[in-house]
Amino acid sequence: MNPPPFPDTAEQEPVFSDMGDGDSDEGEDIFLGSSKTGAESPSVPQLNIKAETTDLFAEQASSTAPTVGLGTGGSSNGVQSDDDNDLFSDAHVELPTENASSSTPSGPRPAATFIPGTADMQTKSMEQLEEEEAKDTFDVDVAVTNPEKVGDGMHAFMAYRVSTKSTLPVFRNKEFSVKRRFSDFLGLYEKLSIKQSLQGCIIPSPPEKSVVGMTKVKVGKDDSSSVEFVERRRAALERYLQRIVAHSVLLQDPDVREFLERDELPRAVNTQALSGAGFLKMINKASDAVNKMTIKMNESDTWFEDKFQEVENEEQQLRKLHIVVDSLVNHRKELCGNTAVFAKSMAMLGNSEDNTALSRALSQLAEVEDKMEQLHHDQATSDFFILAELLADYVRLLGTVRGCFGQRMRAWQRWQEAQSTLQRKREAEAKLLWANKPDKLQQAKEDITEWESRVTQYERDFDRISVTVRKEVLQFEKEKAKDFKFQIYKYLETMLQSQQRLIKFWEAFLPEAKAIA
Amino acid sequence: MMEEEEAEECPPLSPVSVVEGTEEEVTPPRALSVSPGTVRVTEAAQDGELLTFIIVSQKLSGTGEYHVDRTYEDFDWLQQHLFSLEDVPGIQGIIFPPLPARAQPNAPGKLVRQLGLLATGGTWTPYCRALEAYLQQVAGHSLLSRTQHLETFLTSPEPPGRQKVKRGLFNRLSQAVEGIRKDGHTEDVDDFFRTEREHNLSLTGLSRAAAERFLEVVQTEQKIAVACGHFAASLQLCVEAGDDPGQETFSKMCVKISEIMESMKKNVQKVAENDVTTLGLGLDLECRYQEAEKEMLFRRTCKLVELETASRNAERAKPLKKAAMDEIKKAAEKDFDQVSVVAKQEVARFQRARVAVLRQALVRWCELQILTATGSAEQWNQQLLAFRGPEPSS
């Protein structure tokens, strides 16, 4: 008797009907199904999203190019409204840009939105860039949005909405979202590290814990610094997830899928090791192993040695750059403050001025300077979120890369140790033969067999991890170049936008100045 | 006649050049042989502690120029002589063009404290512009330009005498009435002056505050420029000759970002420069001139006090002394009236001139902002286009 077919499998690809136990590495590549996206979508209703949700990813950048949240503009805070329509509705280029200069809506969106006129050329190319990116990546988009404070007092925490859009059949739905808290992200990282780093994978690292930052949030401080903290964390979590799903191996990991899909996750508890300091310690321990290695292995080691050196150097350089950019960000914030104070002093001058036209002009000037303050603030934000965070991310990522080299080193050591153990066992056997103790001889022979197979296993492991690390590093470098290129492009756009806003402000003021008599 | 032809240069901020057709058409007796609006401080040469300024002015006759070199001592000499002019009735009522403070060339830290906005920008240009404005203001003043001292200053190949100048009548008077300052005597007989004194009091404080706030803005802009330069330089250090394509791409990226940062640095530097040469100079002049008006109003108040004292004395005088006291009172009255007449003219002139100066500063500032930003936007646009690279679909 044929059992009735599962309603799902009748419409889905049969390959994925048993995805529940798809933990083995030898399973089918889940991307086999991606070419058959023409298949009907499952009849299972979309459970996790409100009925009126618009396409969350209308103009979402591709997953390899992290979207930058340029929020915290003006008086709006980083905490999103629940109205999903706001998220990306501005992202489409054709929206009127008249109110671009007066308000900066919160929420992540490409800087492309605000450029009038000549911008169409740039934004189209931005889309082209994104399309090209998309071809290289897998069809998964993730976004982290809507930070919401849950609970009160010191037990409060921020919950973030993780939204995924994918046509990959491995997921139950095309679009779905779940709520996750920060420790969930850390928990995911821990699980991945344990499993994957042994293979030499470069696992993107989550943002660091921050006791100070979170305490402010818990206590309920609603000032700009805690708003900035939340926005910074949200953006970092988003980049973290985007890097994970851009990684072919990690995307296949069931823990990742569970993280994205499952409604309730068990609380991750062992995340102490993942504080900023703990993370660094872990990395340094691993890469110390590389530095202590004195015996040259074989030719291909030159590649690994050179590459390791490169990575270390680059990490140092990026650290230095990060410090410089930090100082730039601080100066811009200072300029914000100075501009605001100057605006007030001009307003007061205007109030005391007898000459009507001059008085009006000075008051107008004060208003323009207020707008300039906003402009400087936006520039500082973009300096920070585009440049500073980019550098900070890569300092951490390069640390992770160093860690991978360390893992390879450990695999090599294990192999070498096994070889010495084997040698010892053989010597022991020889001694026993000479001493003529047949009963112990059997044990010795068994030992030798065991260790022989271990040596073979460890050698294979080492070869495999070497291959993986090499592949990972090359892929990482490619991604890094693309990432930097994309971010610089974004930065240029914000600068252009900034100048254009500035021109508008002053062109509006000029007639007022000329009217002074 | 607005000096607007020099698009990039900062036009002089003298009331003379901006106020058209004032009543200073009266030909002074000993006419200045120089055309007031053409006085220029073209450069400042530093030799150790000594700062020498080159001053160029056009002859009125149109037959050539005067080139002289002067130090700050010479400026001070001129100013002191102006204060102690004789044969100028009501001289106390003149709002003397304010001379910028002395600059100590080898103490950059002190310089900003001494000169404020005039010391920013790393060149002597703003300071020269301010000294130039001072000379034009003196040369354009109907009463002050008559003095031989100004002629000597502007035209004599030899620097004027560097001996210590006898402190003038004006200064003796201001010292003598220090006590009155503490009295807080502010009642005025004339509504015009009562209003003007109140006004001046608030504007002096507010304009100084505005100038100081603007200075802070400019200084922060300069810090940003330096940080951009650092970033650009640090990026150059990241560039390595590598074999593999990943490294090469990254190096190219660093070079690109470095170029962008260099551009940004230049842009911010230009913005700061624009700020100083237009609104910066304007605010600086405004607050110094408000101070000068304050000094004048105070001197007039002192005259008023003198008059009131003399009147009281005359009233109370015993018959023997009465005639003498009456004479003193009459003299004080005449003096005060003369000062008030001159003061009223000066105030009216000043009000017109300062509005014109601020107008020009604001207009010019605005125009330069737009110009610089347009150039900058074009540059970013070019960078963006270059960044897209040779993509077929573009």
Short mmCIF file of C-alpha atoms in Angstrom, two decimals, chain A residues 115 118 121-122 125-126 128-129 132 303 307 310 313-314 317-318 320-322 324-325 327-328 331-332 334-335 338-339 341-342 345-346 348-349 352-355 358 361-362 365 369 372 376 379 383 387 391 474 477-478 480-482 484-486 488-493 495-496 499-500 502-503 505-507 509-510 513-517, chain B residues 195 199 202-203 206-207 209-211 213-214 216-218 220-221 223-225 227-228 230-232 234-235 237-240 242 244-247 249-250 253-254 256-257 260-261 264 267-268 279 283 286 351 354-356 358-359 362-367 369-370 372-374 376-378 380-381 383-385 387-389 391-394:
data_model
loop_
_atom_site.label_atom_id
_atom_site.label_comp_id
_atom_site.label_asym_id
_atom_site.label_seq_id
_atom_site.Cartn_x
_atom_site.Cartn_y
_atom_site.Cartn_z
CA ILE A 115 20.23 62.16 -4.92
CA THR A 118 22.22 63.60 -11.79
CA MET A 121 22.84 57.88 -13.42
CA GLN A 122 24.61 56.85 -10.27
CA SER A 125 24.78 51.91 -11.83
CA MET A 126 24.40 51.09 -8.16
CA GLN A 128 23.80 47.32 -11.86
CA LEU A 129 26.54 46.77 -9.34
CA GLU A 132 26.30 41.78 -10.63
CA TRP A 303 52.21 30.14 0.47
CA LYS A 307 49.85 34.65 3.46
CA GLU A 310 50.29 39.36 4.95
CA ASN A 313 50.38 43.02 8.55
CA GLU A 314 47.08 43.99 7.09
CA GLN A 317 47.39 48.48 9.23
CA LEU A 318 43.63 48.39 9.41
CA LYS A 320 45.84 52.06 12.59
CA LEU A 321 43.45 53.24 9.92
CA HIS A 322 40.55 52.66 12.22
CA VAL A 324 42.53 57.67 12.25
CA VAL A 325 38.96 57.36 11.02
CA SER A 327 39.41 60.74 15.11
CA LEU A 328 37.81 62.01 11.89
CA HIS A 331 36.00 65.95 14.73
CA ARG A 332 32.89 65.89 12.62
CA GLU A 334 32.61 68.40 17.19
CA LEU A 335 31.81 70.43 14.08
CA ASN A 338 30.17 74.10 17.04
CA THR A 339 27.79 74.77 14.18
CA VAL A 341 26.28 76.98 18.93
CA PHE A 342 27.25 79.35 16.13
CA SER A 345 24.75 83.20 18.32
CA MET A 346 23.67 84.37 14.87
CA MET A 348 20.69 86.29 18.88
CA LEU A 349 22.50 88.83 16.73
CA SER A 352 19.10 92.48 18.45
CA GLU A 353 19.59 93.94 15.02
CA ASP A 354 17.75 97.12 14.15
CA ASN A 355 18.04 96.99 10.42
CA LEU A 358 19.87 92.45 8.08
CA ALA A 361 19.01 87.66 6.97
CA LEU A 362 20.79 86.82 10.21
CA LEU A 365 21.34 82.33 8.45
CA GLU A 369 23.31 76.78 10.02
CA MET A 372 24.25 72.52 8.24
CA HIS A 376 27.51 67.47 9.44
CA GLN A 379 28.32 63.08 7.34
CA ASP A 383 31.94 58.34 8.16
CA LEU A 387 34.25 53.69 6.99
CA LEU A 391 37.56 48.82 9.14
CA LEU A 474 41.21 33.38 -1.55
CA GLU A 477 40.10 38.26 -0.28
CA LYS A 478 37.78 38.45 -3.21
CA LYS A 480 36.92 41.82 0.92
CA ALA A 481 37.85 43.68 -2.24
CA LYS A 482 34.22 43.69 -3.32
CA PHE A 484 35.49 47.69 0.23
CA LYS A 485 34.64 48.74 -3.28
CA PHE A 486 30.97 48.74 -2.52
CA ILE A 488 33.58 53.29 -0.93
CA TYR A 489 31.02 53.69 -3.65
CA LYS A 490 28.38 54.27 -1.01
CA TYR A 491 30.63 56.74 0.74
CA LEU A 492 31.19 58.70 -2.44
CA GLU A 493 27.48 58.85 -2.95
CA MET A 495 29.53 62.86 -0.07
CA LEU A 496 27.98 63.87 -3.35
CA GLN A 499 27.40 68.69 -1.33
CA GLN A 500 24.17 68.87 -3.26
CA LEU A 502 24.66 72.16 0.88
CA ILE A 503 24.31 73.91 -2.47
CA PHE A 505 20.80 75.54 1.40
CA TRP A 506 23.06 78.34 0.30
CA GLU A 507 21.28 79.02 -2.95
CA PHE A 509 19.95 81.92 1.43
CA LEU A 510 21.73 84.02 -1.18
CA ALA A 513 21.76 88.13 1.87
CA LYS A 514 21.49 90.20 -1.27
CA ALA A 515 18.30 91.77 0.01
CA ILE A 516 20.14 93.43 2.87
CA ALA A 517 20.05 97.18 2.51
CA THR B 195 18.97 104.09 22.46
CA HIS B 199 22.02 98.94 21.37
CA SER B 202 24.12 94.34 23.45
CA LEU B 203 25.67 94.23 20.00
CA LEU B 206 26.73 89.41 20.80
CA SER B 207 29.09 90.13 17.93
CA ALA B 209 30.33 85.86 20.89
CA ALA B 210 29.44 85.23 17.26
CA ALA B 211 33.01 85.83 16.16
CA ARG B 213 31.83 80.74 17.88
CA PHE B 214 32.72 81.13 14.24
CA GLU B 216 35.66 77.47 16.76
CA VAL B 217 33.84 76.29 13.65
CA VAL B 218 36.82 77.21 11.49
CA THR B 220 37.31 72.30 13.80
CA GLU B 221 37.16 72.39 10.02
CA LYS B 223 41.15 69.62 12.35
CA ILE B 224 38.99 67.64 9.97
CA ALA B 225 41.30 68.54 7.11
CA ALA B 227 42.51 64.03 9.94
CA CYS B 228 41.69 63.46 6.27
CA HIS B 230 46.39 61.49 8.05
CA PHE B 231 43.97 58.97 6.67
CA ALA B 232 45.24 59.51 3.14
CA SER B 234 48.13 55.99 6.31
CA LEU B 235 46.37 54.40 3.36
CA LEU B 237 51.31 52.76 3.68
CA CYS B 238 48.88 49.91 3.08
CA VAL B 239 49.78 49.68 -0.55
CA GLU B 240 51.93 46.63 -1.20
CA GLY B 242 51.65 41.69 -4.20
CA ASP B 244 48.02 37.56 -6.07
CA PRO B 245 45.00 39.30 -7.54
CA GLY B 246 43.26 39.61 -4.20
CA GLN B 247 46.12 41.64 -2.79
CA THR B 249 42.73 44.66 -5.89
CA PHE B 250 42.95 45.63 -2.27
CA MET B 253 41.31 50.13 -3.38
CA CYS B 254 43.60 51.73 -0.81
CA LYS B 256 41.59 55.04 -4.49
CA ILE B 257 40.41 55.76 -0.96
CA ILE B 260 39.32 60.45 -2.13
CA MET B 261 40.58 61.51 1.27
CA MET B 264 38.13 65.75 0.90
CA ASN B 267 37.70 70.66 0.01
CA VAL B 268 37.52 71.21 3.76
CA LEU B 279 32.32 86.11 7.14
CA LEU B 283 32.48 89.40 12.07
CA GLU B 286 32.02 94.18 13.29
CA GLN B 351 25.24 102.16 10.94
CA ARG B 354 28.34 98.16 9.03
CA VAL B 355 25.21 96.99 7.28
CA ALA B 356 27.06 97.28 3.98
CA LEU B 358 27.96 92.58 6.72
CA ARG B 359 25.95 92.40 3.55
CA LEU B 362 27.38 87.37 3.82
CA VAL B 363 26.84 87.57 0.08
CA ARG B 364 30.43 86.74 -0.70
CA TRP B 365 30.47 83.92 1.84
CA CYS B 366 27.35 82.45 0.38
CA GLU B 367 28.65 82.70 -3.17
CA GLN B 369 30.17 78.25 -0.44
CA ILE B 370 28.12 77.53 -3.52
CA THR B 372 33.28 75.42 -3.64
CA ALA B 373 30.46 72.94 -3.14
CA THR B 374 29.68 72.87 -6.85
CA SER B 376 33.39 69.48 -4.95
CA ALA B 377 30.18 67.84 -6.15
CA GLU B 378 31.55 67.69 -9.65
CA TRP B 380 32.70 63.39 -6.42
CA ASN B 381 30.65 62.83 -9.52
CA GLN B 383 35.07 59.85 -8.89
CA LEU B 384 31.81 57.94 -8.95
CA LEU B 385 31.90 57.62 -12.71
CA PHE B 387 34.55 54.00 -9.88
CA ARG B 388 31.90 52.37 -11.95
CA GLY B 389 34.71 51.55 -14.29
CA GLU B 391 31.22 48.50 -17.44
CA PRO B 392 29.68 47.49 -20.74
CA SER B 393 26.12 48.30 -19.80
CA SER B 394 26.94 51.81 -18.72
#
